[in-house]
mmCIF file of C-alpha atoms in Angstrom:
data_model
loop_
_atom_site.group_PDB
_atom_site.id
_atom_site.type_symbol
_atom_site.label_atom_id
_atom_site.label_comp_id
_atom_site.label_asym_id
_atom_site.label_seq_id
_atom_site.Cartn_x
_atom_site.Cartn_y
_atom_site.Cartn_z
ATOM 1 C CA MET G 1 -13.383 -8.072 20.386
ATOM 2 C CA LYS G 2 -14.574 -5.251 17.956
ATOM 3 C CA ALA G 3 -13.914 -5.081 14.438
ATOM 4 C CA VAL G 4 -15.866 -3.955 11.134
ATOM 5 C CA VAL G 5 -16.680 -7.141 9.234
ATOM 6 C CA TYR G 6 -17.621 -6.959 5.365
ATOM 7 C CA GLN G 7 -20.888 -8.508 4.913
ATOM 8 C CA GLY G 8 -21.674 -8.065 1.105
ATOM 9 C CA VAL G 9 -22.257 -5.252 -1.449
ATOM 10 C CA GLU G 10 -21.114 -1.539 0.268
ATOM 11 C CA THR G 11 -21.955 -3.156 3.549
ATOM 12 C CA LEU G 12 -19.894 -3.374 6.313
ATOM 13 C CA VAL G 13 -20.718 -3.392 9.887
ATOM 14 C CA TYR G 14 -19.073 -2.663 13.214
ATOM 15 C CA GLU G 15 -19.621 -5.590 15.356
ATOM 16 C CA ASP G 16 -18.545 -8.144 18.031
ATOM 17 C CA VAL G 17 -16.380 -10.972 16.519
ATOM 18 C CA PRO G 18 -14.680 -13.586 17.967
ATOM 19 C CA ASP G 19 -10.512 -12.609 19.852
ATOM 20 C CA ALA G 20 -8.265 -13.479 17.966
ATOM 21 C CA THR G 21 -6.322 -16.925 18.697
ATOM 22 C CA PRO G 22 -2.715 -16.751 17.271
ATOM 23 C CA ALA G 23 -1.100 -20.610 16.521
ATOM 24 C CA PHE G 24 2.142 -21.834 17.412
ATOM 25 C CA GLY G 25 4.625 -18.966 16.479
ATOM 26 C CA GLU G 26 2.366 -16.120 16.741
ATOM 27 C CA HIS G 27 2.203 -13.482 18.953
ATOM 28 C CA LEU G 28 -1.057 -11.893 19.726
ATOM 29 C CA ILE G 29 -0.934 -7.873 18.346
ATOM 30 C CA ARG G 30 -3.087 -5.664 19.593
ATOM 31 C CA ILE G 31 -4.014 -3.240 17.546
ATOM 32 C CA GLU G 32 -3.205 0.989 17.422
ATOM 33 C CA ALA G 33 -3.835 2.041 13.827
ATOM 34 C CA VAL G 34 -4.455 0.338 10.361
ATOM 35 C CA GLY G 35 -5.537 1.785 7.236
ATOM 36 C CA VAL G 36 -7.974 1.120 4.412
ATOM 37 C CA CYS G 37 -6.252 0.239 1.075
ATOM 38 C CA GLY G 38 -7.610 0.438 -2.310
ATOM 39 C CA SER G 39 -8.092 -3.576 -2.037
ATOM 40 C CA ASP G 40 -9.997 -3.414 0.733
ATOM 41 C CA MET G 41 -12.583 -0.221 -1.398
ATOM 42 C CA HIS G 42 -12.085 -3.288 -4.628
ATOM 43 C CA ALA G 43 -13.910 -5.745 -1.399
ATOM 44 C CA PHE G 44 -15.956 -2.971 -0.430
ATOM 45 C CA LEU G 45 -17.865 -1.957 -3.755
ATOM 46 C CA GLY G 46 -17.083 -6.438 -4.759
ATOM 47 C CA HIS G 47 -14.842 -6.556 -7.447
ATOM 48 C CA ASP G 48 -12.780 -8.857 -5.764
ATOM 49 C CA ALA G 49 -13.593 -12.289 -5.618
ATOM 50 C CA ARG G 50 -10.177 -12.873 -3.470
ATOM 51 C CA ARG G 51 -12.244 -11.821 -0.487
ATOM 52 C CA PRO G 52 -16.089 -13.148 -0.299
ATOM 53 C CA ALA G 53 -17.723 -12.232 2.714
ATOM 54 C CA PRO G 54 -18.199 -11.903 5.652
ATOM 55 C CA LEU G 55 -14.280 -10.995 6.662
ATOM 56 C CA ILE G 56 -12.539 -8.870 7.624
ATOM 57 C CA LEU G 57 -10.466 -6.257 5.827
ATOM 58 C CA GLY G 58 -7.532 -4.069 6.306
ATOM 59 C CA HIS G 59 -4.057 -4.851 6.205
ATOM 60 C CA GLU G 60 -2.341 -1.852 6.841
ATOM 61 C CA ALA G 61 -1.470 -2.536 10.585
ATOM 62 C CA ALA G 62 0.682 -1.123 13.837
ATOM 63 C CA GLY G 63 -0.195 -2.274 17.198
ATOM 64 C CA THR G 64 1.486 -4.092 20.066
ATOM 65 C CA ILE G 65 2.104 -7.129 20.945
ATOM 66 C CA VAL G 66 0.215 -9.201 23.608
ATOM 67 C CA GLY G 67 1.665 -11.686 25.673
ATOM 68 C CA GLY G 68 4.979 -13.613 25.911
ATOM 69 C CA PRO G 69 8.529 -12.621 25.823
ATOM 70 C CA ARG G 70 7.938 -10.111 23.436
ATOM 71 C CA ASP G 71 4.555 -8.855 25.469
ATOM 72 C CA GLY G 72 4.506 -4.707 25.438
ATOM 73 C CA THR G 73 6.685 -4.510 22.076
ATOM 74 C CA ARG G 74 5.898 -1.975 19.357
ATOM 75 C CA VAL G 75 5.721 -3.565 16.097
ATOM 76 C CA THR G 76 4.501 -2.809 12.315
ATOM 77 C CA ILE G 77 2.635 -5.893 10.263
ATOM 78 C CA ASN G 78 3.878 -7.267 7.226
ATOM 79 C CA PRO G 79 0.421 -8.867 6.299
ATOM 80 C CA LEU G 80 2.051 -11.329 3.644
ATOM 81 C CA VAL G 81 2.655 -14.843 5.541
ATOM 82 C CA THR G 82 4.717 -17.346 3.077
ATOM 83 C CA CYS G 83 6.303 -20.438 3.427
ATOM 84 C CA GLY G 84 9.863 -19.991 3.433
ATOM 85 C CA VAL G 85 10.739 -23.276 1.649
ATOM 86 C CA CYS G 86 9.825 -22.842 -1.523
ATOM 87 C CA PRO G 87 12.477 -21.445 -4.613
ATOM 88 C CA ALA G 88 11.017 -17.924 -4.631
ATOM 89 C CA CYS G 89 10.800 -18.172 -0.748
ATOM 90 C CA LYS G 90 14.605 -19.108 -0.574
ATOM 91 C CA ALA G 91 15.945 -16.238 -3.850
ATOM 92 C CA GLY G 92 14.419 -13.091 -1.480
ATOM 93 C CA ARG G 93 11.309 -13.150 -3.717
ATOM 94 C CA GLU G 94 8.354 -13.995 -0.912
ATOM 95 C CA ASN G 95 6.015 -11.757 -3.109
ATOM 96 C CA LEU G 96 5.867 -14.841 -5.513
ATOM 97 C CA CYS G 97 5.366 -17.508 -2.899
ATOM 98 C CA PRO G 98 2.965 -19.778 -4.621
ATOM 99 C CA ASP G 99 1.335 -20.877 -1.320
ATOM 100 C CA ARG G 100 1.803 -16.827 0.226
ATOM 101 C CA GLN G 101 -1.396 -15.939 2.905
ATOM 102 C CA ILE G 102 -2.674 -12.158 2.790
ATOM 103 C CA ILE G 103 -4.312 -11.174 6.516
ATOM 104 C CA SER G 104 -7.622 -9.414 5.084
ATOM 105 C CA MET G 105 -8.132 -12.828 2.451
ATOM 106 C CA PRO G 106 -9.316 -15.831 3.135
ATOM 107 C CA PRO G 107 -7.866 -18.142 5.540
ATOM 108 C CA ARG G 108 -6.552 -15.173 7.265
ATOM 109 C CA ASP G 109 -8.727 -12.438 8.948
ATOM 110 C CA GLY G 110 -7.832 -8.836 8.382
ATOM 111 C CA ALA G 111 -6.852 -6.124 10.995
ATOM 112 C CA PHE G 112 -9.653 -4.337 11.198
ATOM 113 C CA ALA G 113 -9.967 -4.789 14.778
ATOM 114 C CA GLN G 114 -8.808 -4.790 17.571
ATOM 115 C CA PHE G 115 -6.577 -7.437 17.707
ATOM 116 C CA VAL G 116 -4.629 -10.009 15.275
ATOM 117 C CA ALA G 117 -1.948 -13.110 15.012
ATOM 118 C CA MET G 118 0.691 -13.240 13.307
ATOM 119 C CA PRO G 119 3.883 -14.500 13.018
ATOM 120 C CA GLU G 120 6.610 -13.747 14.052
ATOM 121 C CA THR G 121 8.657 -13.300 10.944
ATOM 122 C CA ASN G 122 6.182 -10.690 9.634
ATOM 123 C CA LEU G 123 6.742 -8.845 12.211
ATOM 124 C CA VAL G 124 8.809 -5.402 12.768
ATOM 125 C CA GLU G 125 10.247 -3.634 16.135
ATOM 126 C CA VAL G 126 9.296 -0.168 15.436
ATOM 127 C CA PRO G 127 11.004 2.343 18.249
ATOM 128 C CA ASP G 128 10.030 4.866 20.767
ATOM 129 C CA HIS G 129 9.806 8.291 17.776
ATOM 130 C CA VAL G 130 7.902 6.912 15.353
ATOM 131 C CA SER G 131 3.497 6.709 15.770
ATOM 132 C CA PHE G 132 1.772 3.711 15.103
ATOM 133 C CA GLU G 133 -0.194 6.098 12.438
ATOM 134 C CA GLN G 134 3.252 6.173 10.816
ATOM 135 C CA ALA G 135 3.965 2.663 11.603
ATOM 136 C CA ALA G 136 0.758 1.440 9.862
ATOM 137 C CA LEU G 137 2.597 3.136 6.617
ATOM 138 C CA ALA G 138 5.300 0.891 6.592
ATOM 139 C CA GLU G 139 2.926 -1.970 4.615
ATOM 140 C CA PRO G 140 1.038 0.896 1.740
ATOM 141 C CA LEU G 141 5.095 2.337 1.578
ATOM 142 C CA ALA G 142 6.911 -0.632 1.187
ATOM 143 C CA VAL G 143 4.378 -1.404 -2.551
ATOM 144 C CA SER G 144 5.681 1.499 -3.455
ATOM 145 C CA TRP G 145 9.209 1.101 -2.519
ATOM 146 C CA HIS G 146 9.091 -2.237 -4.335
ATOM 147 C CA ALA G 147 8.109 -0.421 -7.728
ATOM 148 C CA VAL G 148 10.386 2.236 -7.325
ATOM 149 C CA ARG G 149 12.799 -0.381 -6.870
ATOM 150 C CA LEU G 150 12.069 -2.652 -9.870
ATOM 151 C CA GLY G 151 11.228 0.481 -11.946
ATOM 152 C CA LEU G 152 14.946 2.173 -11.302
ATOM 153 C CA GLU G 153 16.943 -1.191 -11.741
ATOM 154 C CA ALA G 154 15.237 -1.513 -15.255
ATOM 155 C CA LEU G 155 15.967 1.634 -16.436
ATOM 156 C CA HIS G 156 19.002 2.419 -18.974
ATOM 157 C CA PRO G 157 21.823 3.995 -16.972
ATOM 158 C CA ALA G 158 21.781 6.686 -19.792
ATOM 159 C CA MET G 159 18.206 7.942 -19.172
ATOM 160 C CA ASP G 160 17.666 10.765 -17.533
ATOM 161 C CA ARG G 161 16.143 9.744 -13.969
ATOM 162 C CA GLN G 162 12.790 11.578 -13.966
ATOM 163 C CA ALA G 163 9.110 9.828 -13.275
ATOM 164 C CA LEU G 164 5.455 10.314 -13.110
ATOM 165 C CA VAL G 165 3.616 8.944 -11.156
ATOM 166 C CA ILE G 166 -0.569 8.740 -12.045
ATOM 167 C CA GLY G 167 -2.361 9.038 -9.070
ATOM 168 C CA GLY G 168 -2.023 10.936 -5.736
ATOM 169 C CA GLY G 169 -3.620 8.343 -3.694
ATOM 170 C CA ALA G 170 -1.573 6.938 -0.679
ATOM 171 C CA ILE G 171 0.033 4.436 -2.932
ATOM 172 C CA GLY G 172 1.379 7.330 -5.709
ATOM 173 C CA VAL G 173 2.094 9.660 -3.058
ATOM 174 C CA ALA G 174 4.527 6.938 -1.419
ATOM 175 C CA ALA G 175 6.261 5.979 -4.714
ATOM 176 C CA ALA G 176 6.975 9.493 -5.524
ATOM 177 C CA LEU G 177 8.735 9.463 -1.247
ATOM 178 C CA ALA G 178 10.260 6.316 -2.503
ATOM 179 C CA LEU G 179 11.599 7.974 -5.144
ATOM 180 C CA LYS G 180 12.892 11.169 -4.025
ATOM 181 C CA ALA G 181 14.121 8.539 -0.830
ATOM 182 C CA ALA G 182 16.239 6.784 -4.396
ATOM 183 C CA ASP G 183 17.388 11.049 -4.745
ATOM 184 C CA VAL G 184 15.094 11.055 -8.626
ATOM 185 C CA GLN G 185 14.664 14.764 -8.450
ATOM 186 C CA ASP G 186 12.213 15.561 -10.772
ATOM 187 C CA VAL G 187 8.712 13.759 -9.708
ATOM 188 C CA VAL G 188 5.205 14.590 -10.978
ATOM 189 C CA ILE G 189 2.248 13.163 -9.791
ATOM 190 C CA VAL G 190 -0.766 13.848 -11.697
ATOM 191 C CA GLU G 191 -4.059 13.187 -9.808
ATOM 192 C CA PRO G 192 -7.360 14.743 -11.413
ATOM 193 C CA ASN G 193 -9.609 15.288 -7.995
ATOM 194 C CA ALA G 194 -9.242 18.836 -7.118
ATOM 195 C CA ALA G 195 -9.447 18.541 -3.631
ATOM 196 C CA ARG G 196 -6.287 16.170 -3.017
ATOM 197 C CA ARG G 197 -4.595 17.617 -5.597
ATOM 198 C CA THR G 198 -4.190 20.876 -3.491
ATOM 199 C CA TYR G 199 -3.244 18.711 -0.784
ATOM 200 C CA LEU G 200 -1.148 17.593 -2.422
ATOM 201 C CA GLN G 201 0.638 20.678 -3.473
ATOM 202 C CA ARG G 202 2.275 20.992 -0.330
ATOM 203 C CA PHE G 203 4.395 18.368 -0.599
ATOM 204 C CA ASP G 204 8.324 19.431 -1.813
ATOM 205 C CA ALA G 205 9.745 16.162 -3.011
ATOM 206 C CA PHE G 206 7.256 16.003 -5.974
ATOM 207 C CA HIS G 207 4.671 18.973 -7.972
ATOM 208 C CA ALA G 208 1.114 17.582 -8.175
ATOM 209 C CA VAL G 209 -0.687 18.524 -11.954
ATOM 210 C CA GLU G 210 -3.881 17.946 -13.265
ATOM 211 C CA ALA G 211 -2.419 16.471 -16.407
ATOM 212 C CA THR G 212 0.475 16.934 -18.380
ATOM 213 C CA THR G 213 1.740 15.580 -22.080
ATOM 214 C CA ASP G 214 5.880 15.494 -21.201
ATOM 215 C CA SER G 215 7.455 12.450 -21.705
ATOM 216 C CA PHE G 216 8.854 10.647 -18.236
ATOM 217 C CA ALA G 217 11.652 7.888 -18.141
ATOM 218 C CA LEU G 218 9.893 5.859 -15.330
ATOM 219 C CA VAL G 219 6.852 6.154 -14.948
ATOM 220 C CA ILE G 220 4.736 4.405 -12.230
ATOM 221 C CA ASP G 221 1.225 3.517 -12.771
ATOM 222 C CA ALA G 222 -0.436 3.373 -9.267
ATOM 223 C CA VAL G 223 -4.227 3.358 -10.200
ATOM 224 C CA GLY G 224 -4.166 0.654 -12.770
ATOM 225 C CA TYR G 225 -7.000 1.482 -15.261
ATOM 226 C CA SER G 226 -7.178 0.988 -18.962
ATOM 227 C CA ALA G 227 -7.301 5.002 -18.809
ATOM 228 C CA THR G 228 -4.177 5.315 -16.547
ATOM 229 C CA ARG G 229 -2.619 2.456 -18.478
ATOM 230 C CA ALA G 230 -3.302 4.409 -22.258
ATOM 231 C CA ALA G 231 -1.887 7.660 -20.561
ATOM 232 C CA ALA G 232 1.365 5.631 -19.231
ATOM 233 C CA SER G 233 2.344 3.970 -22.529
ATOM 234 C CA GLN G 234 1.868 7.606 -24.345
ATOM 235 C CA LEU G 235 3.372 9.459 -21.641
ATOM 236 C CA VAL G 236 6.650 7.101 -21.192
ATOM 237 C CA ALA G 237 9.372 7.793 -23.047
ATOM 238 C CA PRO G 238 11.743 5.578 -25.888
ATOM 239 C CA GLY G 239 13.662 2.819 -24.218
ATOM 240 C CA GLY G 240 11.893 4.190 -21.318
ATOM 241 C CA VAL G 241 10.020 1.591 -18.421
ATOM 242 C CA ILE G 242 6.205 1.020 -17.158
ATOM 243 C CA ALA G 243 6.215 0.077 -13.157
ATOM 244 C CA HIS G 244 2.894 -0.978 -13.140
ATOM 245 C CA VAL G 245 1.281 -1.416 -9.276
ATOM 246 C CA GLY G 246 -2.313 -1.435 -9.215
ATOM 247 C CA LEU G 247 -5.168 -3.348 -9.246
ATOM 248 C CA GLY G 248 -8.013 -1.329 -10.680
ATOM 249 C CA GLU G 249 -9.220 -2.692 -13.788
ATOM 250 C CA ASP G 250 -8.319 -6.099 -15.160
ATOM 251 C CA THR G 251 -7.412 -4.748 -19.151
ATOM 252 C CA GLY G 252 -7.227 -2.702 -21.839
ATOM 253 C CA GLY G 253 -5.138 0.694 -22.286
ATOM 254 C CA LEU G 254 -1.973 -0.581 -23.143
ATOM 255 C CA ASP G 255 -0.658 0.591 -26.567
ATOM 256 C CA VAL G 256 1.301 -2.605 -27.114
ATOM 257 C CA ARG G 257 2.786 -1.868 -30.484
ATOM 258 C CA ARG G 258 4.152 1.468 -28.867
ATOM 259 C CA MET G 259 5.728 -0.146 -26.155
ATOM 260 C CA THR G 260 7.625 -3.003 -28.998
ATOM 261 C CA LEU G 261 8.561 -0.090 -31.585
ATOM 262 C CA GLN G 262 9.820 1.772 -28.723
ATOM 263 C CA GLU G 263 11.253 -1.310 -26.323
ATOM 264 C CA ILE G 264 9.565 0.114 -23.224
ATOM 265 C CA THR G 265 10.152 -2.287 -20.482
ATOM 266 C CA PHE G 266 6.501 -2.933 -18.402
ATOM 267 C CA ILE G 267 7.393 -4.404 -14.958
ATOM 268 C CA GLY G 268 4.240 -5.722 -13.331
ATOM 269 C CA THR G 269 4.655 -5.429 -9.317
ATOM 270 C CA TYR G 270 2.650 -7.143 -6.427
ATOM 271 C CA THR G 271 3.359 -6.102 -2.882
ATOM 272 C CA TYR G 272 6.929 -6.267 -2.006
ATOM 273 C CA THR G 273 9.482 -8.930 -0.351
ATOM 274 C CA ALA G 274 10.390 -9.584 2.661
ATOM 275 C CA GLU G 275 13.527 -7.273 2.389
ATOM 276 C CA ASP G 276 11.195 -4.423 0.975
ATOM 277 C CA PHE G 277 9.194 -4.295 3.984
ATOM 278 C CA ARG G 278 12.347 -4.159 6.646
ATOM 279 C CA ASN G 279 14.213 -1.093 4.286
ATOM 280 C CA THR G 280 10.521 1.222 3.900
ATOM 281 C CA ALA G 281 10.041 0.467 8.166
ATOM 282 C CA GLN G 282 14.245 1.836 8.429
ATOM 283 C CA ALA G 283 13.579 4.307 5.462
ATOM 284 C CA ILE G 284 10.030 5.945 8.033
ATOM 285 C CA PHE G 285 12.404 5.649 11.244
ATOM 286 C CA ASP G 286 15.341 7.637 9.843
ATOM 287 C CA GLY G 287 13.066 10.054 8.599
ATOM 288 C CA ARG G 288 13.501 8.984 4.477
ATOM 289 C CA LEU G 289 10.083 8.959 3.795
ATOM 290 C CA GLY G 290 9.102 12.419 5.167
ATOM 291 C CA PRO G 291 6.802 13.454 8.439
ATOM 292 C CA LEU G 292 3.990 11.054 6.706
ATOM 293 C CA ASP G 293 1.589 13.378 7.844
ATOM 294 C CA TRP G 294 -0.792 12.729 5.046
ATOM 295 C CA ILE G 295 -3.669 11.163 6.698
ATOM 296 C CA GLU G 296 -7.530 11.732 8.519
ATOM 297 C CA GLN G 297 -7.719 9.264 10.962
ATOM 298 C CA ARG G 298 -10.702 8.448 12.795
ATOM 299 C CA ALA G 299 -12.796 5.324 14.672
ATOM 300 C CA LEU G 300 -12.319 2.239 13.697
ATOM 301 C CA SER G 301 -15.963 2.443 14.773
ATOM 302 C CA ASP G 302 -16.582 4.688 11.720
ATOM 303 C CA ALA G 303 -15.324 2.662 8.812
ATOM 304 C CA PRO G 304 -18.810 2.927 6.654
ATOM 305 C CA ASP G 305 -18.830 6.455 6.738
ATOM 306 C CA ALA G 306 -15.195 6.548 5.825
ATOM 307 C CA PHE G 307 -15.730 3.356 2.960
ATOM 308 C CA ARG G 308 -18.750 6.102 1.355
ATOM 309 C CA ASP G 309 -16.840 8.871 1.855
ATOM 310 C CA LEU G 310 -13.936 7.298 -0.330
ATOM 311 C CA ARG G 311 -16.233 6.432 -2.726
ATOM 312 C CA THR G 312 -17.572 10.075 -3.410
ATOM 313 C CA GLY G 313 -14.149 11.489 -3.263
ATOM 314 C CA ALA G 314 -14.519 13.856 -0.423
ATOM 315 C CA VAL G 315 -11.249 12.639 1.459
ATOM 316 C CA ALA G 316 -8.779 15.189 0.291
ATOM 317 C CA ALA G 317 -5.881 13.040 2.607
ATOM 318 C CA PRO G 318 -4.336 10.082 0.601
ATOM 319 C CA LYS G 319 -4.914 7.484 3.608
ATOM 320 C CA ILE G 320 -7.648 7.202 6.426
ATOM 321 C CA ILE G 321 -5.827 5.603 9.611
ATOM 322 C CA LEU G 322 -8.736 3.583 12.240
ATOM 323 C CA ALA G 323 -8.364 3.695 15.425
ATOM 324 C CA PRO G 324 -9.633 0.220 17.014
ATOM 325 C CA TRP G 325 -9.804 1.673 20.361
ATOM 326 C CA ASP G 326 -11.748 5.163 19.687
#
């Protein structure tokens, strides 16, 4: 099969690799659409020791089951594979499973390929009216759905339900749409890239701005750099909540003194639970997250150029979706 393999820092190669082979309890999935994630970019730049070369990246995918009793079933993929028996899994907090694996991280190759093997429990059937490109957005949308759920659960009921999202990439846009689906009417996205900000200003669900000095009850950092954490610390209202999703930079930025004196809650959020993923998929199917047309489509063979364009900020759309069969 064809795949895009990360071969070293800033080196992606489109090449032939051994066919994916499903283990017991797994299905072979023909990938029809796969998104480029920020974590893929971190690996591409050599910033993620968890993703050593050579490795097939990609974990935001949808496709069709090949073979077996469910042959031809359209599915979206929850890429987080967990044990199912530890205390975290039994509590419905599978994202905290100590033995969790995710495709695009050893020992599991990712979905920048024509096929991938996945357990039955990681597949959600996709209705015919939903495109594979929309279905592939279930994973990044679930990341933000989870963050929004935790943030709103932590928010004091006396506080106004208004939110700031830092970063207008896919996770930030997904967070804004999840907030809107949760009936948060006042949502602002801060996005410094002028081309992307202009692209986002066509959305009715939120306001895209270059910067703000207003304070917000809930701030979602969808970038995760020192500078964005500093902004979150400054812009969150007293008694408010910061939900931290991004993994751009490990340290720095938080104003711990202000957070302590103003009783600001900080929540680190990682991926999603299995229920969050299913609920996100259903929200896609029901149309509660909008038309999900904020993507740019390219062939999988064009992945090296796509990564270079993303790095230079030349892509206005929040998400690039790759097609393995084009």
